[in-house]
PDB file of C-alpha atoms in Angstrom:
ATOM      1  CA  GLU A  28      -7.064   7.098 -22.052  1.00 50.00           C
ATOM      2  CA  GLY A  29      -8.237   3.991 -23.848  1.00 49.00           C
ATOM      3  CA  GLY A  30      -9.172   3.828 -27.479  1.00 44.00           C
ATOM      4  CA  GLU A  31     -12.632   4.372 -28.901  1.00 45.00           C
ATOM      5  CA  GLY A  32     -15.115   3.260 -26.283  1.00 55.00           C
ATOM      6  CA  GLY A  33     -12.282   2.519 -23.844  1.00 66.00           C
ATOM      7  CA  ALA A  34     -12.184   3.528 -20.200  1.00 76.00           C
ATOM      8  CA  ARG A  35     -10.483   6.704 -19.061  1.00 87.00           C
ATOM      9  CA  LEU A  36      -8.240   6.390 -16.014  1.00 92.00           C
ATOM     10  CA  ALA A  37      -6.937   8.853 -13.439  1.00 93.00           C
ATOM     11  CA  VAL A  38      -3.673   8.062 -11.661  1.00 96.00           C
ATOM     12  CA  VAL A  39      -2.457   9.303  -8.263  1.00 97.00           C
ATOM     13  CA  ILE A  40       1.235   8.862  -7.571  1.00 97.00           C
ATOM     14  CA  ASP A  41       3.959   9.450  -5.024  1.00 96.00           C
ATOM     15  CA  PRO A  42       6.884   9.431  -7.460  1.00 95.00           C
ATOM     16  CA  LEU A  43       9.730   8.934  -4.978  1.00 93.00           C
ATOM     17  CA  ASP A  44       8.727   7.813  -1.510  1.00 93.00           C
ATOM     18  CA  GLY A  45      11.664   7.905   0.908  1.00 88.00           C
ATOM     19  CA  ALA A  46      13.774  10.312  -1.148  1.00 86.00           C
ATOM     20  CA  ASN A  47      15.489  11.570   2.031  1.00 84.00           C
ATOM     21  CA  ASN A  48      16.928   8.078   2.536  1.00 82.00           C
ATOM     22  CA  ALA A  49      18.312   7.694  -0.984  1.00 83.00           C
ATOM     23  CA  ASP A  50      21.843   8.875  -0.172  1.00 82.00           C
ATOM     24  CA  ALA A  51      22.049   6.290   2.621  1.00 84.00           C
ATOM     25  CA  GLY A  52      21.356   3.429   0.223  1.00 82.00           C
ATOM     26  CA  VAL A  53      17.982   2.637   1.791  1.00 87.00           C
ATOM     27  CA  SER A  54      15.269   1.173  -0.442  1.00 92.00           C
ATOM     28  CA  ILE A  55      12.954   3.823  -1.857  1.00 93.00           C
ATOM     29  CA  GLY A  56       9.961   3.513  -4.134  1.00 96.00           C
ATOM     30  CA  THR A  57       7.004   4.782  -6.140  1.00 97.00           C
ATOM     31  CA  ILE A  58       3.395   4.408  -4.936  1.00 98.00           C
ATOM     32  CA  PHE A  59       0.422   4.666  -7.281  1.00 98.00           C
ATOM     33  CA  GLY A  60      -3.347   4.252  -7.370  1.00 98.00           C
ATOM     34  CA  ILE A  61      -5.692   4.145 -10.362  1.00 97.00           C
ATOM     35  CA  TYR A  62      -9.307   5.316 -10.551  1.00 96.00           C
ATOM     36  CA  ARG A  63     -11.735   4.845 -13.430  1.00 93.00           C
ATOM     37  CA  VAL A  64     -13.273   8.087 -14.709  1.00 90.00           C
ATOM     38  CA  GLU A  65     -16.968   7.579 -15.395  1.00 78.00           C
ATOM     39  CA  GLY A  66     -20.187   9.424 -16.169  1.00 69.00           C
ATOM     40  CA  ASP A  67     -20.077  13.195 -16.250  1.00 61.00           C
ATOM     41  CA  MET A  68     -16.395  13.131 -15.307  1.00 50.00           C
ATOM     42  CA  GLN A  69     -15.475  12.199 -18.901  1.00 50.00           C
ATOM     43  CA  ALA A  70     -15.344  15.803 -20.095  1.00 64.00           C
ATOM     44  CA  ARG A  71     -11.927  16.966 -18.863  1.00 75.00           C
ATOM     45  CA  SER A  72      -9.332  16.359 -16.178  1.00 79.00           C
ATOM     46  CA  SER A  73     -10.276  17.537 -12.709  1.00 85.00           C
ATOM     47  CA  PRO A  74      -9.235  16.901  -9.073  1.00 90.00           C
ATOM     48  CA  THR A  75     -12.712  15.435  -8.556  1.00 89.00           C
ATOM     49  CA  HIS A  76     -11.547  12.437 -10.586  1.00 91.00           C
ATOM     50  CA  VAL A  77      -9.333  11.382  -7.685  1.00 94.00           C
ATOM     51  CA  LEU A  78     -10.833  13.008  -4.568  1.00 96.00           C
ATOM     52  CA  ARG A  79     -12.721   9.791  -3.874  1.00 96.00           C
ATOM     53  CA  ARG A  80     -12.746   6.955  -1.388  1.00 97.00           C
ATOM     54  CA  GLY A  81      -9.964   4.407  -1.697  1.00 97.00           C
ATOM     55  CA  GLU A  82     -12.705   1.794  -2.037  1.00 97.00           C
ATOM     56  CA  GLU A  83     -13.196   3.109  -5.567  1.00 97.00           C
ATOM     57  CA  LEU A  84      -9.664   2.309  -6.706  1.00 98.00           C
ATOM     58  CA  VAL A  85      -9.524  -0.179  -9.553  1.00 97.00           C
ATOM     59  CA  ALA A  86      -5.815  -0.882  -9.039  1.00 98.00           C
ATOM     60  CA  ALA A  87      -2.929   0.132  -6.808  1.00 98.00           C
ATOM     61  CA  GLY A  88       0.664  -0.803  -6.295  1.00 98.00           C
ATOM     62  CA  TYR A  89       4.232   0.263  -5.699  1.00 98.00           C
ATOM     63  CA  ALA A  90       7.659  -0.226  -7.174  1.00 97.00           C
ATOM     64  CA  MET A  91      10.580  -0.574  -4.769  1.00 96.00           C
ATOM     65  CA  PHE A  92      14.151   0.173  -5.766  1.00 95.00           C
ATOM     66  CA  GLY A  93      16.823  -1.564  -3.719  1.00 91.00           C
ATOM     67  CA  VAL A  94      18.881  -4.728  -4.027  1.00 90.00           C
ATOM     68  CA  ALA A  95      16.332  -5.682  -6.688  1.00 94.00           C
ATOM     69  CA  THR A  96      13.628  -3.662  -8.410  1.00 96.00           C
ATOM     70  CA  GLN A  97      10.314  -5.100  -7.296  1.00 97.00           C
ATOM     71  CA  MET A  98       6.715  -4.213  -8.039  1.00 98.00           C
ATOM     72  CA  VAL A  99       3.679  -5.195  -6.003  1.00 98.00           C
ATOM     73  CA  LEU A 100       0.333  -4.791  -7.745  1.00 98.00           C
ATOM     74  CA  SER A 101      -3.359  -5.426  -7.190  1.00 98.00           C
ATOM     75  CA  CYS A 102      -6.239  -5.002  -9.621  1.00 97.00           C
ATOM     76  CA  GLY A 103      -8.797  -5.911  -6.958  1.00 96.00           C
ATOM     77  CA  GLN A 104      -8.389  -9.679  -7.160  1.00 96.00           C
ATOM     78  CA  GLY A 105      -5.497 -10.334  -4.829  1.00 97.00           C
ATOM     79  CA  VAL A 106      -1.913  -9.093  -4.700  1.00 98.00           C
ATOM     80  CA  ASP A 107       0.953 -10.206  -6.921  1.00 98.00           C
ATOM     81  CA  GLY A 108       4.651  -9.428  -6.574  1.00 98.00           C
ATOM     82  CA  PHE A 109       6.962  -9.001  -9.564  1.00 98.00           C
ATOM     83  CA  THR A 110      10.737  -8.704  -9.850  1.00 97.00           C
ATOM     84  CA  LEU A 111      12.510  -6.885 -12.673  1.00 97.00           C
ATOM     85  CA  GLN A 112      14.745  -9.155 -14.757  1.00 96.00           C
ATOM     86  CA  PRO A 113      17.051  -6.653 -16.501  1.00 94.00           C
ATOM     87  CA  GLU A 114      18.306  -9.166 -19.069  1.00 94.00           C
ATOM     88  CA  LEU A 115      14.699  -9.793 -20.135  1.00 93.00           C
ATOM     89  CA  GLN A 116      13.601  -6.151 -19.728  1.00 93.00           C
ATOM     90  CA  ARG A 117      10.466  -7.426 -18.018  1.00 96.00           C
ATOM     91  CA  PHE A 118       8.889  -7.735 -14.615  1.00 96.00           C
ATOM     92  CA  VAL A 119       8.488 -11.447 -13.881  1.00 97.00           C
ATOM     93  CA  LEU A 120       5.916 -12.828 -11.454  1.00 98.00           C
ATOM     94  CA  THR A 121       7.817 -14.047  -8.371  1.00 97.00           C
ATOM     95  CA  ARG A 122       5.281 -13.765  -5.528  1.00 97.00           C
ATOM     96  CA  PRO A 123       1.833 -14.850  -6.786  1.00 97.00           C
ATOM     97  CA  GLN A 124      -1.233 -14.137  -4.654  1.00 97.00           C
ATOM     98  CA  LEU A 125       0.434 -12.772  -1.541  1.00 97.00           C
ATOM     99  CA  ARG A 126      -1.435 -13.372   1.714  1.00 97.00           C
ATOM    100  CA  MET A 127      -0.538 -11.725   5.018  1.00 97.00           C
ATOM    101  CA  PRO A 128      -0.282 -13.716   8.256  1.00 95.00           C
ATOM    102  CA  HIS A 129      -3.244 -13.099  10.568  1.00 95.00           C
ATOM    103  CA  ARG A 130      -0.801 -11.991  13.271  1.00 94.00           C
ATOM    104  CA  GLY A 131       2.820 -10.873  13.071  1.00 94.00           C
ATOM    105  CA  ARG A 132       5.853 -10.455  15.304  1.00 93.00           C
ATOM    106  CA  VAL A 133       7.258  -7.148  13.989  1.00 96.00           C
ATOM    107  CA  VAL A 134       6.256  -3.618  15.002  1.00 97.00           C
ATOM    108  CA  SER A 135       7.251  -0.739  12.736  1.00 97.00           C
ATOM    109  CA  VAL A 136       6.909   2.723  14.250  1.00 97.00           C
ATOM    110  CA  ASN A 137       8.971   5.869  14.846  1.00 95.00           C
ATOM    111  CA  LEU A 138       9.199   6.059  18.641  1.00 96.00           C
ATOM    112  CA  HIS A 139      10.635   9.571  18.478  1.00 93.00           C
ATOM    113  CA  HIS A 140       7.074  10.896  18.250  1.00 93.00           C
ATOM    114  CA  ALA A 141       5.745   8.878  21.211  1.00 95.00           C
ATOM    115  CA  LYS A 142       5.698  11.858  23.567  1.00 94.00           C
ATOM    116  CA  GLY A 143       3.085  13.530  21.386  1.00 96.00           C
ATOM    117  CA  TRP A 144       0.710  10.568  21.067  1.00 96.00           C
ATOM    118  CA  ASP A 145      -2.565  10.021  22.864  1.00 95.00           C
ATOM    119  CA  ALA A 146      -1.908   8.216  26.172  1.00 95.00           C
ATOM    120  CA  ALA A 147      -3.847   5.106  25.148  1.00 95.00           C
ATOM    121  CA  VAL A 148      -1.935   4.820  21.871  1.00 96.00           C
ATOM    122  CA  ALA A 149       1.414   5.333  23.616  1.00 96.00           C
ATOM    123  CA  LYS A 150       0.565   2.607  26.159  1.00 96.00           C
ATOM    124  CA  HIS A 151      -0.464   0.180  23.420  1.00 97.00           C
ATOM    125  CA  VAL A 152       2.707   0.793  21.396  1.00 96.00           C
ATOM    126  CA  THR A 153       4.863   0.369  24.507  1.00 96.00           C
ATOM    127  CA  GLN A 154       3.241  -3.001  25.174  1.00 95.00           C
ATOM    128  CA  LEU A 155       3.813  -4.031  21.562  1.00 95.00           C
ATOM    129  CA  THR A 156       7.475  -3.040  21.492  1.00 94.00           C
ATOM    130  CA  GLU A 157       8.147  -4.852  24.771  1.00 94.00           C
ATOM    131  CA  ALA A 158       6.645  -8.087  23.448  1.00 94.00           C
ATOM    132  CA  ARG A 159       7.729  -8.013  19.813  1.00 95.00           C
ATOM    133  CA  THR A 160      10.590  -7.090  17.492  1.00 95.00           C
ATOM    134  CA  LEU A 161      10.923  -3.431  16.528  1.00 96.00           C
ATOM    135  CA  ARG A 162      11.926  -2.667  12.923  1.00 95.00           C
ATOM    136  CA  TYR A 163      11.669   0.792  11.377  1.00 95.00           C
ATOM    137  CA  ILE A 164      13.329   1.822   8.112  1.00 94.00           C
ATOM    138  CA  GLY A 165      11.681   5.199   7.633  1.00 92.00           C
ATOM    139  CA  THR A 166      10.561   4.636   4.054  1.00 94.00           C
ATOM    140  CA  LEU A 167       6.860   3.807   3.782  1.00 96.00           C
ATOM    141  CA  VAL A 168       7.341   1.487   0.797  1.00 96.00           C
ATOM    142  CA  ALA A 169      10.122  -0.496   2.484  1.00 96.00           C
ATOM    143  CA  ASP A 170       8.410  -0.767   5.880  1.00 97.00           C
ATOM    144  CA  LEU A 171       5.087  -1.826   4.367  1.00 97.00           C
ATOM    145  CA  HIS A 172       6.753  -4.248   1.954  1.00 97.00           C
ATOM    146  CA  ARG A 173       8.207  -6.109   4.928  1.00 96.00           C
ATOM    147  CA  THR A 174       4.871  -5.940   6.757  1.00 97.00           C
ATOM    148  CA  LEU A 175       3.048  -7.275   3.698  1.00 97.00           C
ATOM    149  CA  LEU A 176       5.410 -10.236   3.381  1.00 96.00           C
ATOM    150  CA  TYR A 177       5.838 -11.227   7.015  1.00 96.00           C
ATOM    151  CA  GLY A 178       2.935  -9.688   8.894  1.00 96.00           C
ATOM    152  CA  GLY A 179       2.988  -7.435  11.923  1.00 97.00           C
ATOM    153  CA  ILE A 180       1.969  -3.814  12.163  1.00 98.00           C
ATOM    154  CA  PHE A 181       3.081  -0.423  10.830  1.00 98.00           C
ATOM    155  CA  LEU A 182       1.949   2.681  12.725  1.00 97.00           C
ATOM    156  CA  TYR A 183       2.017   6.407  12.116  1.00 97.00           C
ATOM    157  CA  PRO A 184      -0.423   7.821  14.700  1.00 96.00           C
ATOM    158  CA  GLY A 185      -1.474  11.424  14.935  1.00 95.00           C
ATOM    159  CA  SER A 186       0.374  13.526  17.520  1.00 95.00           C
ATOM    160  CA  ARG A 187       0.193  16.946  19.132  1.00 94.00           C
ATOM    161  CA  LYS A 188       2.479  18.248  16.383  1.00 93.00           C
ATOM    162  CA  ARG A 189       0.604  16.460  13.595  1.00 94.00           C
ATOM    163  CA  PRO A 190      -2.923  15.716  14.889  1.00 94.00           C
ATOM    164  CA  HIS A 191      -3.979  14.349  11.506  1.00 94.00           C
ATOM    165  CA  GLY A 192      -0.841  12.284  11.005  1.00 95.00           C
ATOM    166  CA  LYS A 193       1.750  12.638   8.265  1.00 95.00           C
ATOM    167  CA  LEU A 194       0.835  10.222   5.481  1.00 97.00           C
ATOM    168  CA  LYS A 195      -0.967  11.674   2.467  1.00 97.00           C
ATOM    169  CA  LEU A 196      -4.353   9.964   2.250  1.00 98.00           C
ATOM    170  CA  LEU A 197      -4.736  10.237  -1.517  1.00 97.00           C
ATOM    171  CA  PHE A 198      -1.436   8.935  -2.851  1.00 97.00           C
ATOM    172  CA  GLU A 199       0.192   7.147   0.098  1.00 98.00           C
ATOM    173  CA  ALA A 200      -2.333   5.781   2.585  1.00 98.00           C
ATOM    174  CA  ALA A 201      -5.198   4.806   0.250  1.00 98.00           C
ATOM    175  CA  PRO A 202      -3.156   2.855  -2.344  1.00 98.00           C
ATOM    176  CA  MET A 203      -1.257   1.038   0.400  1.00 98.00           C
ATOM    177  CA  ALA A 204      -4.492   0.279   2.281  1.00 98.00           C
ATOM    178  CA  PHE A 205      -5.925  -1.177  -0.937  1.00 98.00           C
ATOM    179  CA  LEU A 206      -2.949  -3.543  -1.232  1.00 98.00           C
ATOM    180  CA  ILE A 207      -2.939  -4.532   2.438  1.00 98.00           C
ATOM    181  CA  GLU A 208      -6.650  -5.356   2.469  1.00 98.00           C
ATOM    182  CA  GLN A 209      -6.364  -7.304  -0.776  1.00 98.00           C
ATOM    183  CA  ALA A 210      -3.676  -9.411   0.917  1.00 98.00           C
ATOM    184  CA  GLY A 211      -5.949 -10.159   3.887  1.00 97.00           C
ATOM    185  CA  GLY A 212      -4.727  -7.454   6.263  1.00 97.00           C
ATOM    186  CA  GLY A 213      -6.285  -4.295   7.649  1.00 97.00           C
ATOM    187  CA  ALA A 214      -5.747  -0.535   7.419  1.00 98.00           C
ATOM    188  CA  THR A 215      -7.296   2.091   9.683  1.00 97.00           C
ATOM    189  CA  ASP A 216      -6.857   5.580  11.072  1.00 96.00           C
ATOM    190  CA  GLY A 217      -7.803   4.213  14.487  1.00 95.00           C
ATOM    191  CA  ALA A 218     -11.538   4.662  14.014  1.00 93.00           C
ATOM    192  CA  GLU A 219     -12.367   4.178  10.335  1.00 95.00           C
ATOM    193  CA  ARG A 220     -11.119   2.025   7.481  1.00 96.00           C
ATOM    194  CA  LEU A 221      -8.650   4.100   5.497  1.00 98.00           C
ATOM    195  CA  LEU A 222     -10.395   3.010   2.300  1.00 98.00           C
ATOM    196  CA  SER A 223     -13.680   4.526   3.513  1.00 97.00           C
ATOM    197  CA  LEU A 224     -12.217   8.032   3.893  1.00 98.00           C
ATOM    198  CA  THR A 225     -12.848  10.662   1.216  1.00 97.00           C
ATOM    199  CA  PRO A 226     -10.029  13.215   0.872  1.00 97.00           C
ATOM    200  CA  SER A 227     -11.135  16.848   0.737  1.00 96.00           C
ATOM    201  CA  SER A 228      -7.852  18.032  -0.790  1.00 96.00           C
ATOM    202  CA  LEU A 229      -4.982  16.549  -2.784  1.00 96.00           C
ATOM    203  CA  PHE A 230      -2.554  16.740   0.137  1.00 96.00           C
ATOM    204  CA  GLN A 231      -4.823  15.842   3.060  1.00 97.00           C
ATOM    205  CA  CYS A 232      -2.973  13.873   5.741  1.00 98.00           C
ATOM    206  CA  THR A 233      -4.172  11.015   7.902  1.00 98.00           C
ATOM    207  CA  SER A 234      -2.992   8.968  10.842  1.00 97.00           C
ATOM    208  CA  ALA A 235      -2.563   5.359   9.800  1.00 97.00           C
ATOM    209  CA  CYS A 236      -2.133   1.792  10.935  1.00 98.00           C
ATOM    210  CA  PHE A 237      -1.503  -1.055   8.478  1.00 98.00           C
ATOM    211  CA  GLY A 238      -0.849  -4.709   9.110  1.00 97.00           C
ATOM    212  CA  SER A 239      -2.040  -8.155  10.049  1.00 97.00           C
ATOM    213  CA  LEU A 240      -5.750  -8.162  10.791  1.00 96.00           C
ATOM    214  CA  HIS A 241      -5.386  -9.305  14.412  1.00 96.00           C
ATOM    215  CA  ASP A 242      -2.862  -6.554  15.144  1.00 96.00           C
ATOM    216  CA  VAL A 243      -4.844  -3.807  13.418  1.00 97.00           C
ATOM    217  CA  ASN A 244      -8.009  -4.765  15.309  1.00 96.00           C
ATOM    218  CA  ALA A 245      -6.064  -4.606  18.586  1.00 96.00           C
ATOM    219  CA  TYR A 246      -4.939  -1.086  17.672  1.00 97.00           C
ATOM    220  CA  ILE A 247      -8.525  -0.042  16.946  1.00 96.00           C
ATOM    221  CA  ARG A 248      -9.555  -1.279  20.407  1.00 95.00           C
ATOM    222  CA  ALA A 249      -6.652   0.645  21.975  1.00 95.00           C
ATOM    223  CA  CYS A 250      -7.944   3.805  20.258  1.00 94.00           C
ATOM    224  CA  GLY A 251     -11.370   3.207  21.791  1.00 92.00           C
ATOM    225  CA  GLY A 252     -12.970   1.924  18.616  1.00 91.00           C
ATOM    226  CA  ILE A 253     -14.793  -1.284  17.748  1.00 90.00           C
ATOM    227  CA  PRO A 254     -13.174  -3.481  15.095  1.00 90.00           C
ATOM    228  CA  PRO A 255     -15.403  -4.623  12.237  1.00 83.00           C
ATOM    229  CA  ALA A 256     -17.159  -7.919  12.843  1.00 65.00           C
ATOM    230  CA  ASP A 257     -15.725  -9.270   9.608  1.00 48.00           C
ATOM    231  CA  GLY A 258     -12.323  -8.665   8.053  1.00 49.00           C
ATOM    232  CA  PRO A 259     -11.783  -7.136   4.628  1.00 47.00           C
ATOM    233  CA  ALA A 260     -13.269  -9.155   1.802  1.00 41.00           C
ATOM    234  CA  SER A 261     -11.029 -11.793   0.317  1.00 41.00           C
ATOM    235  CA  PRO A 262     -10.114 -11.573  -3.364  1.00 42.00           C
ATOM    236  CA  ARG A 263     -13.139 -12.575  -5.421  1.00 38.00           C
ATOM    237  CA  SER A 264     -11.329 -15.082  -7.601  1.00 38.00           C
ATOM    238  CA  PRO A 265      -7.899 -15.806  -9.020  1.00 35.00           C
ATOM    239  CA  ARG A 266      -6.654 -12.644 -10.700  1.00 37.00           C
ATOM    240  CA  GLU A 267      -8.000 -11.953 -14.155  1.00 41.00           C
ATOM    241  CA  ALA A 268      -7.564  -8.229 -14.644  1.00 38.00           C
ATOM    242  CA  CYS A 269      -3.870  -8.270 -13.696  1.00 41.00           C
ATOM    243  CA  ALA A 270      -1.407  -9.971 -15.988  1.00 40.00           C
ATOM    244  CA  ALA A 271      -1.925 -13.689 -15.533  1.00 36.00           C
ATOM    245  CA  SER A 272       1.402 -15.415 -15.170  1.00 36.00           C
ATOM    246  CA  ASP A 273       3.085 -18.748 -14.592  1.00 39.00           C
ATOM    247  CA  PRO A 274       3.766 -18.867 -10.826  1.00 37.00           C
ATOM    248  CA  SER A 275       7.061 -20.653 -11.487  1.00 38.00           C
ATOM    249  CA  PRO A 276       8.617 -18.696 -14.360  1.00 38.00           C
ATOM    250  CA  ASN A 277      11.688 -20.044 -16.132  1.00 40.00           C
ATOM    251  CA  LEU A 278      14.132 -17.181 -15.670  1.00 35.00           C
ATOM    252  CA  ASN A 279      16.570 -18.837 -18.067  1.00 39.00           C
ATOM    253  CA  ASN A 280      14.117 -18.751 -20.946  1.00 39.00           C
ATOM    254  CA  PRO A 281      15.316 -15.961 -23.278  1.00 36.00           C
ATOM    255  CA  ASP A 282      11.874 -15.573 -24.832  1.00 38.00           C
ATOM    256  CA  PRO A 283       9.286 -16.163 -22.099  1.00 38.00           C
ATOM    257  CA  SER A 284       5.598 -16.138 -22.872  1.00 35.00           C
ATOM    258  CA  PRO A 285       4.127 -12.612 -22.800  1.00 33.00           C
ATOM    259  CA  SER A 286       1.503 -13.905 -20.343  1.00 33.00           C
ATOM    260  CA  ALA A 287       4.271 -14.598 -17.827  1.00 36.00           C
ATOM    261  CA  ASN A 288       5.538 -11.025 -17.759  1.00 38.00           C
ATOM    262  CA  LEU A 289       4.375  -7.477 -17.241  1.00 41.00           C
ATOM    263  CA  LYS A 290       5.624  -4.424 -19.074  1.00 39.00           C
ATOM    264  CA  ILE A 291       5.013  -1.042 -17.492  1.00 38.00           C
ATOM    265  CA  GLY A 292       4.237   2.150 -19.410  1.00 36.00           C
ATOM    266  CA  ARG A 293       3.435   5.722 -18.387  1.00 35.00           C
ATOM    267  CA  ALA A 294       0.006   6.812 -17.270  1.00 36.00           C
ATOM    268  CA  HIS A 295      -1.555  10.144 -16.366  1.00 37.00           C
ATOM    269  CA  VAL A 296      -4.856  11.897 -15.865  1.00 34.00           C
TER     270      VAL A 296
END
């Protein structure tokens, strides 16, 4: 909560995405989304504070723990990437205003589930994997981090075993869709924008496709849908709500300007 007259925020979080891969040394991470609590929701904490469309997020991001500790964050005005500098005890801006390529060369999907997919989806994925490079880590944060940086497509379609997919809409799919769209990409369940979906429960699952806009629109067509005439809106202006930072920080400066760094605290409903 903010101070007197300040906004109240509700946070959704996947505290350790990819935990099953931790013992193998694979990058894992934390995914979060932040909603503003307004109007009659001010009284007390309630699931209704977060059972809302992803379009209503005011910020989203993830931290990824691997060779380096990185954080990718959007406050609705583009996407910025930060890297933890342990000697400074700060996250330093290292990837300002990330933008995804319109089309990528990498496909990220677990082909083990292909036998349970819809025939049209299976055919489309087969065509993709024959023409492009296949890369699949198995940790959502790591796979989407690569997709965000280099473009391409990440898929987790519904199947006979999991007709509604596996990803949790509230605290996995929606925050990641927010980031991807802010970086110029697309995110869909095959028919609708992921950000337009309203979860009916905290653990509702969804099928999902994230990636470069050209590749996501091709997937929508393969599912029998019609891609939107226009892509997701571009960031409105250079970031203002997120910590403004020098895009070329001096990592040797022992006392960098506070505006060039971001400190992270704890948040809760």
